[in-house]
C-alpha cells in the first residue's frame, strides 16, 4: 500500500464561497430558459418578435413549440 500525501496548498472550496456563484448561475439559466421558452405572446416583456426570432432555432433545438 502507498500512503497518499495531500498538498496543503490545495483545499476544498467552502460552500459559503461557492453559493453566490451558484445562485448567479441559476438566475442566468432561468433567464435563458424564459427567453428561449416563453418570450412571445401574452408573456412577452419586449414588444415585437425580436427576441423570438433571435432564439428561434434554439427553441426548436430544445423542444419548445412556437408555431
Backbone atoms as SQL, in Angstrom:
CREATE TABLE atoms (id INTEGER PRIMARY KEY, chain TEXT, resi INTEGER, resn TEXT, atom TEXT, x REAL, y REAL, z REAL);
INSERT INTO atoms VALUES
  (1, 'A', 1, 'UNK', 'N', 0.826, -1.188, 0.000),
  (2, 'A', 1, 'UNK', 'CA', 0.000, 0.000, 0.000),
  (3, 'A', 1, 'UNK', 'C', 0.867, 1.247, 0.000),
  (4, 'A', 2, 'UNK', 'N', 0.342, 2.253, -0.619),
  (5, 'A', 2, 'UNK', 'CA', 1.067, 3.524, -0.615),
  (6, 'A', 2, 'UNK', 'C', 0.294, 4.543, 0.201),
  (7, 'A', 3, 'UNK', 'N', 1.003, 5.396, 0.823),
  (8, 'A', 3, 'UNK', 'CA', 0.369, 6.481, 1.579),
  (9, 'A', 3, 'UNK', 'C', 0.188, 7.683, 0.663),
  (10, 'A', 4, 'UNK', 'N', -0.970, 8.290, 0.736),
  (11, 'A', 4, 'UNK', 'CA', -1.252, 9.462, -0.071),
  (12, 'A', 4, 'UNK', 'C', -0.961, 10.707, 0.750),
  (13, 'A', 5, 'UNK', 'N', -0.171, 11.584, 0.174),
  (14, 'A', 5, 'UNK', 'CA', 0.154, 12.836, 0.845),
  (15, 'A', 5, 'UNK', 'C', -0.569, 13.958, 0.096),
  (16, 'A', 6, 'UNK', 'N', -1.400, 14.696, 0.814),
  (17, 'A', 6, 'UNK', 'CA', -2.136, 15.799, 0.205),
  (18, 'A', 6, 'UNK', 'C', -1.310, 17.071, 0.252),
  (19, 'A', 7, 'UNK', 'N', -1.354, 17.806, -0.819),
  (20, 'A', 7, 'UNK', 'CA', -0.665, 19.086, -0.881),
  (21, 'A', 7, 'UNK', 'C', -1.428, 20.094, -0.021),
  (22, 'A', 8, 'UNK', 'N', -0.785, 20.727, 0.947),
  (23, 'A', 8, 'UNK', 'CA', -1.507, 21.670, 1.807),
  (24, 'A', 8, 'UNK', 'C', -1.992, 22.916, 1.064),
  (25, 'A', 9, 'UNK', 'N', -1.461, 23.196, -0.120),
  (26, 'A', 9, 'UNK', 'CA', -1.907, 24.365, -0.881),
  (27, 'A', 9, 'UNK', 'C', -3.261, 24.114, -1.533),
  (28, 'A', 10, 'UNK', 'N', -3.622, 22.852, -1.720),
  (29, 'A', 10, 'UNK', 'CA', -4.909, 22.514, -2.331),
  (30, 'A', 10, 'UNK', 'C', -5.923, 22.312, -1.220),
  (31, 'A', 11, 'UNK', 'N', -6.977, 23.108, -1.242),
  (32, 'A', 11, 'UNK', 'CA', -8.013, 22.986, -0.221),
  (33, 'A', 11, 'UNK', 'C', -9.376, 22.993, -0.909),
  (34, 'A', 12, 'UNK', 'N', -10.348, 22.327, -0.343),
  (35, 'A', 12, 'UNK', 'CA', -11.684, 22.343, -0.946),
  (36, 'A', 12, 'UNK', 'C', -12.302, 23.743, -0.847),
  (37, 'A', 13, 'UNK', 'N', -13.170, 24.061, -1.801),
  (38, 'A', 13, 'UNK', 'CA', -13.840, 25.357, -1.804),
  (39, 'A', 13, 'UNK', 'C', -14.996, 25.305, -0.813),
  (40, 'A', 14, 'UNK', 'N', -15.029, 26.221, 0.149),
  (41, 'A', 14, 'UNK', 'CA', -16.133, 26.230, 1.115),
  (42, 'A', 14, 'UNK', 'C', -17.463, 26.577, 0.440),
  (43, 'A', 15, 'UNK', 'N', -18.528, 26.002, 0.950),
  (44, 'A', 15, 'UNK', 'CA', -19.859, 26.246, 0.395),
  (45, 'A', 15, 'UNK', 'C', -20.206, 27.726, 0.471),
  (46, 'A', 16, 'UNK', 'N', -19.763, 28.405, 1.513),
  (47, 'A', 16, 'UNK', 'CA', -20.048, 29.828, 1.680),
  (48, 'A', 16, 'UNK', 'C', -19.488, 30.657, 0.521),
  (49, 'A', 17, 'UNK', 'N', -18.335, 30.269, -0.033),
  (50, 'A', 17, 'UNK', 'CA', -17.750, 30.980, -1.165),
  (51, 'A', 17, 'UNK', 'C', -18.383, 30.549, -2.485),
  (52, 'A', 18, 'UNK', 'N', -18.871, 29.351, -2.550),
  (53, 'A', 18, 'UNK', 'CA', -19.439, 28.819, -3.783),
  (54, 'A', 18, 'UNK', 'C', -20.893, 29.226, -3.992),
  (55, 'A', 19, 'UNK', 'N', -21.636, 29.472, -2.926),
  (56, 'A', 19, 'UNK', 'CA', -23.069, 29.737, -3.010),
  (57, 'A', 19, 'UNK', 'C', -23.436, 30.962, -3.863),
  (58, 'A', 20, 'UNK', 'N', -22.767, 32.118, -3.744),
  (59, 'A', 20, 'UNK', 'CA', -23.150, 33.251, -4.594),
  (60, 'A', 20, 'UNK', 'C', -23.010, 32.947, -6.085),
  (61, 'A', 21, 'UNK', 'N', -21.968, 32.218, -6.466),
  (62, 'A', 21, 'UNK', 'CA', -21.786, 31.866, -7.873),
  (63, 'A', 21, 'UNK', 'C', -22.839, 30.862, -8.340),
  (64, 'A', 22, 'UNK', 'N', -23.238, 29.974, -7.454),
  (65, 'A', 22, 'UNK', 'CA', -24.287, 29.019, -7.788),
  (66, 'A', 22, 'UNK', 'C', -25.616, 29.729, -8.007),
  (67, 'A', 23, 'UNK', 'N', -25.931, 30.680, -7.145),
  (68, 'A', 23, 'UNK', 'CA', -27.177, 31.452, -7.294),
  (69, 'A', 23, 'UNK', 'C', -27.129, 32.284, -8.571),
  (70, 'A', 24, 'UNK', 'N', -26.001, 32.932, -8.839),
  (71, 'A', 24, 'UNK', 'CA', -25.843, 33.735, -10.049),
  (72, 'A', 24, 'UNK', 'C', -26.034, 32.876, -11.304),
  (73, 'A', 25, 'UNK', 'N', -25.411, 31.715, -11.336),
  (74, 'A', 25, 'UNK', 'CA', -25.569, 30.809, -12.472),
  (75, 'A', 25, 'UNK', 'C', -27.004, 30.326, -12.625),
  (76, 'A', 26, 'UNK', 'N', -27.678, 30.050, -11.508),
  (77, 'A', 26, 'UNK', 'CA', -29.074, 29.625, -11.558),
  (78, 'A', 26, 'UNK', 'C', -29.987, 30.706, -12.112),
  (79, 'A', 27, 'UNK', 'N', -29.756, 31.959, -11.703),
  (80, 'A', 27, 'UNK', 'CA', -30.562, 33.076, -12.218),
  (81, 'A', 27, 'UNK', 'C', -30.326, 33.253, -13.709),
  (82, 'A', 28, 'UNK', 'N', -29.077, 33.144, -14.153),
  (83, 'A', 28, 'UNK', 'CA', -28.793, 33.244, -15.587),
  (84, 'A', 28, 'UNK', 'C', -29.480, 32.129, -16.372),
  (85, 'A', 29, 'UNK', 'N', -29.467, 30.917, -15.841),
  (86, 'A', 29, 'UNK', 'CA', -30.132, 29.812, -16.529),
  (87, 'A', 29, 'UNK', 'C', -31.642, 30.014, -16.587),
  (88, 'A', 30, 'UNK', 'N', -32.242, 30.522, -15.509),
  (89, 'A', 30, 'UNK', 'CA', -33.685, 30.793, -15.525),
  (90, 'A', 30, 'UNK', 'C', -34.037, 31.870, -16.544),
  (91, 'A', 31, 'UNK', 'N', -33.212, 32.910, -16.639),
  (92, 'A', 31, 'UNK', 'CA', -33.448, 33.948, -17.653),
  (93, 'A', 31, 'UNK', 'C', -33.326, 33.373, -19.057),
  (94, 'A', 32, 'UNK', 'N', -32.330, 32.533, -19.268),
  (95, 'A', 32, 'UNK', 'CA', -32.156, 31.911, -20.574),
  (96, 'A', 32, 'UNK', 'C', -33.350, 31.039, -20.931),
  (97, 'A', 33, 'UNK', 'N', -33.821, 30.247, -19.985),
  (98, 'A', 33, 'UNK', 'CA', -34.984, 29.398, -20.243),
  (99, 'A', 33, 'UNK', 'C', -36.219, 30.248, -20.523),
  (100, 'A', 34, 'UNK', 'N', -36.376, 31.371, -19.797),
  (101, 'A', 34, 'UNK', 'CA', -37.523, 32.249, -20.064),
  (102, 'A', 34, 'UNK', 'C', -37.460, 32.801, -21.484),
  (103, 'A', 35, 'UNK', 'N', -36.310, 33.359, -21.863),
  (104, 'A', 35, 'UNK', 'CA', -36.224, 33.985, -23.184),
  (105, 'A', 35, 'UNK', 'C', -36.341, 32.975, -24.310),
  (106, 'A', 36, 'UNK', 'N', -35.818, 31.780, -24.116),
  (107, 'A', 36, 'UNK', 'CA', -35.931, 30.766, -25.161),
  (108, 'A', 36, 'UNK', 'C', -37.327, 30.148, -25.170),
  (109, 'A', 37, 'UNK', 'N', -37.914, 29.939, -24.007),
  (110, 'A', 37, 'UNK', 'CA', -39.148, 29.179, -23.938),
  (111, 'A', 37, 'UNK', 'C', -40.431, 29.956, -23.862),
  (112, 'A', 38, 'UNK', 'N', -40.412, 31.192, -23.350),
  (113, 'A', 38, 'UNK', 'CA', -41.690, 31.853, -23.094),
  (114, 'A', 38, 'UNK', 'C', -41.770, 33.288, -23.583),
  (115, 'A', 39, 'UNK', 'N', -40.750, 33.817, -24.188),
  (116, 'A', 39, 'UNK', 'CA', -40.760, 35.220, -24.603),
  (117, 'A', 39, 'UNK', 'C', -41.503, 35.386, -25.935),
  (118, 'A', 40, 'UNK', 'N', -42.796, 35.336, -25.859),
  (119, 'A', 40, 'UNK', 'CA', -43.658, 35.626, -27.005),
  (120, 'A', 40, 'UNK', 'C', -45.093, 35.699, -26.515),
  (121, 'A', 41, 'UNK', 'N', -45.919, 36.368, -27.249),
  (122, 'A', 41, 'UNK', 'CA', -47.341, 36.409, -26.928),
  (123, 'A', 41, 'UNK', 'C', -47.655, 37.129, -25.638),
  (124, 'A', 42, 'UNK', 'N', -48.532, 36.535, -24.819),
  (125, 'A', 42, 'UNK', 'CA', -49.033, 37.173, -23.604),
  (126, 'A', 42, 'UNK', 'C', -47.952, 37.349, -22.545),
  (127, 'A', 43, 'UNK', 'N', -46.931, 36.509, -22.540),
  (128, 'A', 43, 'UNK', 'CA', -45.890, 36.617, -21.512),
  (129, 'A', 43, 'UNK', 'C', -44.712, 37.463, -21.964),
  (130, 'A', 44, 'UNK', 'N', -44.833, 38.144, -23.082),
  (131, 'A', 44, 'UNK', 'CA', -43.726, 38.900, -23.645),
  (132, 'A', 44, 'UNK', 'C', -43.407, 40.145, -22.821),
  (133, 'A', 45, 'UNK', 'N', -42.134, 40.341, -22.534),
  (134, 'A', 45, 'UNK', 'CA', -41.674, 41.547, -21.844),
  (135, 'A', 45, 'UNK', 'C', -41.417, 42.652, -22.861),
  (136, 'A', 46, 'UNK', 'N', -40.827, 42.289, -23.983),
  (137, 'A', 46, 'UNK', 'CA', -40.489, 43.251, -25.024),
  (138, 'A', 46, 'UNK', 'C', -41.523, 43.164, -26.146),
  (139, 'A', 47, 'UNK', 'N', -41.886, 44.314, -26.693),
  (140, 'A', 47, 'UNK', 'CA', -42.856, 44.307, -27.790),
  (141, 'A', 47, 'UNK', 'C', -42.178, 43.826, -29.075),
  (142, 'A', 48, 'UNK', 'N', -42.964, 43.296, -29.961),
  (143, 'A', 48, 'UNK', 'CA', -42.420, 42.786, -31.215),
  (144, 'A', 48, 'UNK', 'C', -41.949, 41.350, -31.085),
  (145, 'A', 49, 'UNK', 'N', -41.366, 40.859, -32.140),
  (146, 'A', 49, 'UNK', 'CA', -40.917, 39.464, -32.192),
  (147, 'A', 49, 'UNK', 'C', -39.392, 39.363, -32.271),
  (148, 'A', 50, 'UNK', 'N', -38.676, 40.408, -31.821),
  (149, 'A', 50, 'UNK', 'CA', -37.222, 40.418, -31.956),
  (150, 'A', 50, 'UNK', 'C', -36.555, 39.300, -31.155),
  (151, 'A', 51, 'UNK', 'N', -36.939, 39.159, -29.913),
  (152, 'A', 51, 'UNK', 'CA', -36.342, 38.119, -29.070),
  (153, 'A', 51, 'UNK', 'C', -36.715, 36.737, -29.599),
  (154, 'A', 52, 'UNK', 'N', -37.974, 36.574, -29.988),
  (155, 'A', 52, 'UNK', 'CA', -38.433, 35.288, -30.511),
  (156, 'A', 52, 'UNK', 'C', -37.626, 34.885, -31.742),
  (157, 'A', 53, 'UNK', 'N', -37.424, 35.806, -32.646),
  (158, 'A', 53, 'UNK', 'CA', -36.679, 35.481, -33.858),
  (159, 'A', 53, 'UNK', 'C', -35.203, 35.220, -33.563),
  (160, 'A', 54, 'UNK', 'N', -34.652, 35.908, -32.558),
  (161, 'A', 54, 'UNK', 'CA', -33.248, 35.713, -32.212),
  (162, 'A', 54, 'UNK', 'C', -32.996, 34.316, -31.640),
  (163, 'A', 55, 'UNK', 'N', -33.924, 33.789, -30.845),
  (164, 'A', 55, 'UNK', 'CA', -33.743, 32.483, -30.211),
  (165, 'A', 55, 'UNK', 'C', -34.572, 31.388, -30.884),
  (166, 'A', 56, 'UNK', 'N', -35.069, 31.654, -32.078),
  (167, 'A', 56, 'UNK', 'CA', -35.984, 30.735, -32.754),
  (168, 'A', 56, 'UNK', 'C', -35.394, 29.330, -32.933),
  (169, 'A', 57, 'UNK', 'N', -34.195, 29.236, -33.446),
  (170, 'A', 57, 'UNK', 'CA', -33.595, 27.914, -33.668),
  (171, 'A', 57, 'UNK', 'C', -33.310, 27.204, -32.352),
  (172, 'A', 58, 'UNK', 'N', -32.943, 27.952, -31.335),
  (173, 'A', 58, 'UNK', 'CA', -32.723, 27.358, -30.020),
  (174, 'A', 58, 'UNK', 'C', -34.004, 26.773, -29.449),
  (175, 'A', 59, 'UNK', 'N', -35.128, 27.421, -29.726),
  (176, 'A', 59, 'UNK', 'CA', -36.416, 26.893, -29.263),
  (177, 'A', 59, 'UNK', 'C', -36.665, 25.509, -29.839),
  (178, 'A', 60, 'UNK', 'N', -36.446, 25.358, -31.137),
  (179, 'A', 60, 'UNK', 'CA', -36.665, 24.057, -31.775),
  (180, 'A', 60, 'UNK', 'C', -35.646, 23.027, -31.285),
  (181, 'A', 61, 'UNK', 'N', -34.396, 23.456, -31.103),
  (182, 'A', 61, 'UNK', 'CA', -33.357, 22.541, -30.640),
  (183, 'A', 61, 'UNK', 'C', -33.690, 21.993, -29.258),
  (184, 'A', 62, 'UNK', 'N', -34.259, 22.833, -28.380),
  (185, 'A', 62, 'UNK', 'CA', -34.587, 22.407, -27.025),
  (186, 'A', 62, 'UNK', 'C', -35.992, 21.811, -26.899),
  (187, 'A', 63, 'UNK', 'N', -36.746, 21.779, -27.982),
  (188, 'A', 63, 'UNK', 'CA', -38.054, 21.137, -27.974),
  (189, 'A', 63, 'UNK', 'C', -39.219, 22.015, -27.568),
  (190, 'A', 64, 'UNK', 'N', -39.040, 23.339, -27.573),
  (191, 'A', 64, 'UNK', 'CA', -40.141, 24.241, -27.268),
  (192, 'A', 64, 'UNK', 'C', -40.960, 24.488, -28.526),
  (193, 'A', 65, 'UNK', 'N', -42.269, 24.322, -28.469),
  (194, 'A', 65, 'UNK', 'CA', -43.086, 24.630, -29.649),
  (195, 'A', 65, 'UNK', 'C', -43.228, 26.148, -29.816),
  (196, 'A', 66, 'UNK', 'N', -43.336, 26.598, -31.053),
  (197, 'A', 66, 'UNK', 'CA', -43.510, 28.031, -31.248),
  (198, 'A', 66, 'UNK', 'C', -44.433, 28.379, -32.404),
  (199, 'A', 67, 'UNK', 'N', -44.873, 27.444, -33.195),
  (200, 'A', 67, 'UNK', 'CA', -45.794, 27.760, -34.302),
  (201, 'A', 67, 'UNK', 'C', -47.047, 26.928, -34.104);
